[in-house]
Amino acid sequence: MDLGIRGKRALVCASSKGLGLGCAEALAAAGVDLVINARGTEALEAAAARLGREHGVSVTPVAADITSAEGRARVLDAAGAVDILVTNAGGPPPGSWQDWSREDFIAALDANMLTPIALMQAQLPGMMERGWGRVVNITSQSVKAPIAVLGLSNSARAGLTGFVAGTARQVAGRGVTINNLLPGVHDTDRAVALDGGVAEREGIQHAEARRRREATIPAGRYGTAAEFGAMCAFLCSVHAGFIVGQNVLLDGGATNATI
Ligand code: NAP
């Protein structure tokens, strides 16, 4: 399917690896020029060079912490006006509800709620003025069904989801859509790290921790960054203009709900 977005420009945040890279790659394959971002330079520059080479698009890497005001300013400055914005950042650490301090909550809110909101506030006016835009926020399955050890994520992402629900309906009339993509367990460094934590806590092998988690997913496996990216690119396509303010769950059936 031709996604109809060849020649458009996208900013994909936190995208040297994992789900962000999956989104960047699918957009590059659709002919979209990219600004990609991560804190570390090595994987970022390697990803930029590979995507440019394999897909024949322009890819600008910007090394910066997207959750800091200074890092965000540098990324937005390098990106300029974009047609497509994919927000993403690392997720908060796991823990227990009794232990999280005010500072822990502020850090989670900054990274996973206020950062995507600031990025949208920067890019939405230009998209509305030009009459076309796509925003996809990478959130989490935890928005639909809480994950106990990820209470910081549950809280921050619920706040972002509320903002999107209200804002998406105010910009849709100007050709701009905002939607959220909710990953369940995907095969990325983050999932491997979480498996490592379970293995340590329960005194089991890493492979056994993964096998147990896979057994909780009706699809019987972790999702891939390529599958995730394909859905992101579709939401950014010309075909998705009537999809507004939705929370699209990609979890292999793990959330046991009728709707
Ligand atoms: P990942 O494999 O750990 O990749 C994270 C990417 O983001 C890397 O490129 C990393 O590069 C970059 N990054 C992290 N923090 C950043 C920051 N502050 N500023 C700029 N770049 C940053 O993670 P993932 O699995 O793709 O997860 C992406 C998001 O989806 C996270 O918020 C995660 O909590 C959420 N999620 C993931 C899953 C899953 O199963 N994978 C499930 C539910 C939700 P640097 O380290 O070099 O900055």
Coordinates of C-alpha atoms and ligand atoms in Angstrom, one line a residue:
M1 CA 0.0 0.0 0.0
D2 CA 1.3 3.5 -0.9
L3 CA 1.1 5.5 2.3
G4 CA 1.0 8.7 0.4
I5 CA 3.6 10.5 2.6
R6 CA 6.7 10.3 0.4
G7 CA 8.7 13.6 0.7
K8 CA 7.1 14.6 4.1
R9 CA 9.3 15.3 7.1
A10 CA 9.1 13.6 10.5
L11 CA 10.6 14.0 13.9
V12 CA 10.9 10.6 15.7
C13 CA 12.1 11.0 19.3
A14 CA 14.1 8.4 21.2
S15 CA 14.7 6.4 18.0
S16 CA 18.2 4.9 17.9
K17 CA 16.8 1.5 19.0
G18 CA 13.6 -0.3 19.9
L19 CA 10.1 0.9 19.1
G20 CA 11.2 4.4 18.1
L21 CA 13.6 3.0 15.6
G22 CA 10.9 0.7 14.3
C23 CA 8.7 3.7 13.7
A24 CA 11.6 5.7 12.0
E25 CA 12.4 2.7 9.8
A26 CA 8.8 2.3 8.6
L27 CA 8.5 6.0 7.9
A28 CA 11.8 5.9 6.0
A29 CA 10.5 3.0 3.9
A30 CA 7.5 5.2 3.0
G31 CA 9.9 7.8 1.7
V32 CA 9.7 10.2 4.7
D33 CA 12.8 12.4 5.5
L34 CA 13.7 12.1 9.2
V35 CA 15.1 13.7 12.2
I36 CA 16.0 11.0 14.7
N37 CA 17.1 11.3 18.3
A38 CA 18.7 9.6 21.3
R39 CA 21.0 10.5 24.1
G40 CA 23.9 8.3 23.0
T41 CA 25.7 9.0 19.7
E42 CA 27.0 5.6 18.6
A43 CA 23.7 3.7 17.9
L44 CA 22.1 7.0 16.7
E45 CA 24.7 7.7 14.1
A46 CA 24.7 4.1 12.9
A47 CA 20.9 4.1 12.6
A48 CA 20.9 7.4 10.7
A49 CA 23.5 6.2 8.3
R50 CA 21.8 2.8 7.7
L51 CA 18.3 4.3 7.2
G52 CA 19.6 6.9 4.8
R53 CA 21.5 4.3 2.8
E54 CA 18.7 1.6 2.7
H55 CA 15.8 3.9 2.1
G56 CA 17.3 6.8 0.1
V57 CA 15.8 9.5 2.5
S58 CA 17.5 12.3 4.4
V59 CA 18.1 11.4 8.0
T60 CA 19.5 13.9 10.5
P61 CA 20.6 12.5 13.9
V62 CA 20.4 14.8 17.0
A63 CA 22.0 13.5 20.2
A64 CA 20.1 15.0 23.1
D65 CA 18.0 14.1 26.1
I66 CA 14.5 14.7 24.9
T67 CA 13.2 15.0 28.5
S68 CA 15.3 18.0 29.3
A69 CA 14.3 21.5 28.2
E70 CA 17.7 22.1 26.7
G71 CA 17.8 18.8 24.8
R72 CA 14.3 19.3 23.5
A73 CA 15.1 22.8 22.3
R74 CA 18.1 21.5 20.3
V75 CA 16.0 18.7 18.7
L76 CA 13.2 21.1 17.8
D77 CA 15.6 23.6 16.4
A78 CA 17.3 21.0 14.2
A79 CA 13.9 19.6 13.1
G80 CA 12.2 22.9 12.2
A81 CA 8.6 22.5 11.0
V82 CA 7.7 18.8 10.5
D83 CA 4.6 17.1 9.1
I84 CA 4.9 14.1 11.4
L85 CA 5.8 13.9 15.1
V86 CA 6.4 10.6 16.9
T87 CA 7.0 11.2 20.6
N88 CA 8.8 8.7 22.7
A89 CA 11.3 8.5 25.6
G90 CA 12.6 5.8 27.9
G91 CA 10.1 4.4 30.4
P92 CA 10.3 4.9 34.2
P93 CA 11.9 2.2 36.3
P94 CA 9.8 -0.6 38.0
G95 CA 9.3 -0.5 41.7
S96 CA 6.6 -0.5 44.5
W97 CA 3.8 2.0 45.2
Q98 CA 5.1 2.4 48.8
D99 CA 8.5 3.6 47.8
W100 CA 8.0 6.3 45.1
S101 CA 8.8 9.8 46.2
R102 CA 7.5 13.1 44.9
E103 CA 10.8 13.4 42.9
D104 CA 10.2 10.0 41.3
F105 CA 6.8 11.1 40.2
I106 CA 8.1 14.4 38.9
A107 CA 10.7 12.7 36.8
A108 CA 8.2 10.2 35.4
L109 CA 5.7 13.0 34.6
D110 CA 8.5 15.1 33.0
A111 CA 9.6 12.2 30.7
N112 CA 6.4 10.5 29.8
M113 CA 3.7 13.2 30.1
L114 CA 5.1 16.8 30.0
T115 CA 7.8 16.0 27.3
P116 CA 5.3 14.8 24.7
I117 CA 2.9 17.6 25.6
A118 CA 5.7 20.2 25.1
L119 CA 6.7 18.6 21.7
M120 CA 3.0 18.8 20.6
Q121 CA 2.7 22.4 21.7
A122 CA 5.7 23.2 19.6
Q123 CA 4.6 21.4 16.4
L124 CA 0.8 21.5 16.4
P125 CA 0.4 25.2 15.5
G126 CA 2.5 24.9 12.3
M127 CA 0.7 21.7 11.3
M128 CA -2.7 23.4 11.8
E129 CA -1.5 26.4 9.8
R130 CA -0.4 24.1 6.9
G131 CA -3.6 22.1 7.1
W132 CA -2.0 18.6 7.5
G133 CA -0.2 16.8 10.3
R134 CA 0.2 13.5 12.1
V135 CA 1.2 12.9 15.8
V136 CA 1.7 9.5 17.2
N137 CA 2.6 9.2 20.9
I138 CA 4.2 5.9 22.1
T139 CA 2.6 5.2 25.5
S140 CA 1.9 1.7 26.9
Q141 CA -0.5 -1.1 27.4
S142 CA -0.5 0.1 31.0
V143 CA -2.9 2.8 30.0
K144 CA -5.6 0.2 29.5
A145 CA -4.7 -2.2 32.2
P146 CA -2.2 -1.2 35.0
I147 CA 1.1 -3.0 35.4
A148 CA 1.6 -3.1 39.2
V149 CA 5.4 -2.6 39.2
L150 CA 5.2 0.2 36.6
G151 CA 3.1 2.6 38.7
L152 CA 5.1 5.6 37.6
S153 CA 4.4 4.7 34.0
N154 CA 0.7 4.0 34.7
S155 CA 0.3 7.4 36.3
A156 CA 2.3 9.6 33.8
R157 CA 0.9 7.9 30.7
A158 CA -2.7 8.2 32.0
G159 CA -2.1 12.0 32.2
L160 CA -0.8 12.2 28.6
T161 CA -3.8 10.1 27.5
G162 CA -6.2 12.6 29.0
F163 CA -4.4 15.5 27.3
V164 CA -4.5 13.8 23.9
A165 CA -8.2 12.9 24.3
G166 CA -9.1 16.6 24.7
T167 CA -6.5 18.1 22.3
A168 CA -7.0 15.7 19.4
R169 CA -10.6 16.8 18.9
Q170 CA -9.5 20.5 18.8
V171 CA -7.0 20.1 16.0
A172 CA -8.7 17.4 13.8
G173 CA -10.7 20.0 11.9
R174 CA -7.4 21.5 10.6
G175 CA -6.2 18.2 9.1
V176 CA -4.1 17.2 12.1
T177 CA -4.6 13.9 13.8
I178 CA -3.2 12.8 17.2
N179 CA -3.3 9.2 18.3
N180 CA -1.5 7.0 20.8
L181 CA 0.1 3.6 20.2
L182 CA 0.1 1.3 23.2
P183 CA 2.8 -1.3 23.1
G184 CA 2.4 -4.6 25.0
V185 CA 5.6 -6.6 25.4
H186 CA 7.9 -6.1 22.5
D187 CA 11.3 -7.6 21.9
T188 CA 13.5 -4.5 22.7
D189 CA 16.3 -3.7 25.2
R190 CA 13.6 -2.4 27.6
A191 CA 11.8 -5.8 27.6
V192 CA 15.1 -7.7 28.0
A193 CA 16.0 -5.4 31.0
L194 CA 12.5 -6.0 32.6
D195 CA 13.0 -9.8 32.1
G196 CA 16.4 -9.4 33.8
G197 CA 14.7 -7.8 36.8
V198 CA 12.1 -10.6 37.1
A199 CA 14.9 -13.3 36.8
E200 CA 16.9 -11.6 39.6
R201 CA 13.9 -11.2 41.9
E202 CA 12.6 -14.7 41.4
G203 CA 16.0 -16.4 41.2
I204 CA 15.4 -17.9 37.7
Q205 CA 17.2 -17.9 34.4
H206 CA 16.6 -15.0 32.0
A207 CA 15.2 -17.4 29.4
E208 CA 12.7 -18.8 31.9
A209 CA 11.5 -15.3 32.8
R210 CA 10.9 -14.6 29.2
R211 CA 9.1 -18.0 28.6
R212 CA 6.8 -17.1 31.6
R213 CA 6.0 -13.7 30.1
E214 CA 5.4 -15.1 26.6
A215 CA 3.0 -17.6 28.1
T216 CA 0.8 -14.7 29.3
I217 CA 0.4 -13.4 25.7
P218 CA -2.2 -15.2 23.5
A219 CA 0.0 -14.7 20.5
G220 CA 2.6 -16.7 22.4
R221 CA 5.5 -14.3 21.7
Y222 CA 6.8 -10.8 22.1
G223 CA 5.9 -8.2 19.4
T224 CA 8.6 -6.9 17.0
A225 CA 9.7 -3.3 16.5
A226 CA 8.9 -3.8 12.7
E227 CA 5.3 -4.7 13.5
F228 CA 5.0 -1.7 15.8
G229 CA 6.6 0.6 13.2
A230 CA 4.2 -0.5 10.5
M231 CA 1.2 0.5 12.6
C232 CA 2.8 3.9 13.4
A233 CA 3.5 4.5 9.7
F234 CA -0.1 3.7 8.8
L235 CA -1.4 6.1 11.5
C236 CA 0.9 8.7 9.8
S237 CA -0.4 7.9 6.3
V238 CA -2.9 9.8 4.2
H239 CA -5.4 6.9 4.8
A240 CA -5.6 7.6 8.5
G241 CA -7.1 11.1 8.5
F242 CA -10.4 9.9 10.1
I243 CA -8.6 8.1 13.1
V244 CA -8.7 10.8 15.8
G245 CA -7.7 10.6 19.5
Q246 CA -7.5 6.8 19.5
N247 CA -5.5 4.5 21.8
V248 CA -4.3 1.6 19.6
L249 CA -3.2 -1.4 21.5
L250 CA -0.5 -3.7 20.1
D251 CA -0.2 -6.5 22.7
G252 CA -0.7 -9.9 21.1
G253 CA -4.0 -10.1 22.9
A254 CA -2.5 -9.8 26.4
T255 CA -5.1 -7.3 27.7
N256 CA -8.1 -9.5 28.4
A257 CA -10.9 -7.1 27.5
T258 CA -13.9 -7.1 25.2
I259 CA -13.4 -3.6 23.9
Ligands
NAP1 P1 14.5 0.8 24.3 O1 14.6 -0.4 23.5 O2 15.1 0.9 25.7 O3 14.9 2.1 23.4 C1 14.8 3.3 23.9 C2 15.3 4.3 22.8 O4 15.0 5.6 23.3 C3 16.8 4.2 22.6 O5 17.1 4.6 21.3 C4 17.3 5.2 23.6 O6 18.6 5.7 23.3 C5 16.3 6.3 23.5 N1 16.1 7.1 24.7 C6 15.8 6.7 26.0 N2 15.6 7.7 26.8 C7 15.8 8.9 26.0 C8 15.8 10.3 26.3 N3 15.6 10.7 27.5 N4 16.0 11.1 25.3 C9 16.3 10.7 24.0 N5 16.3 9.4 23.7 C10 16.1 8.5 24.7 O7 12.9 1.1 24.7 P2 11.6 0.5 23.9 O8 11.3 -0.8 24.4 O9 11.7 0.9 22.5 O10 10.5 1.4 24.6 C11 10.1 2.7 24.1 C12 9.0 3.2 25.0 O11 7.9 2.3 25.0 C13 9.4 3.4 26.5 O12 8.8 4.5 27.0 C14 8.8 2.1 27.1 O13 8.5 2.3 28.5 C15 7.5 1.9 26.3 N6 7.1 0.5 26.3 C16 7.8 -0.5 25.9 C17 7.4 -1.8 25.9 C18 8.2 -2.9 25.4 O14 7.8 -4.1 25.7 N7 9.3 -2.7 24.8 C19 6.1 -2.0 26.5 C20 5.3 -1.0 26.9 C21 5.8 0.3 26.9 P3 19.6 6.3 24.4 O15 19.6 5.4 25.5 O16 21.0 6.4 23.7 O17 19.1 7.6 24.7

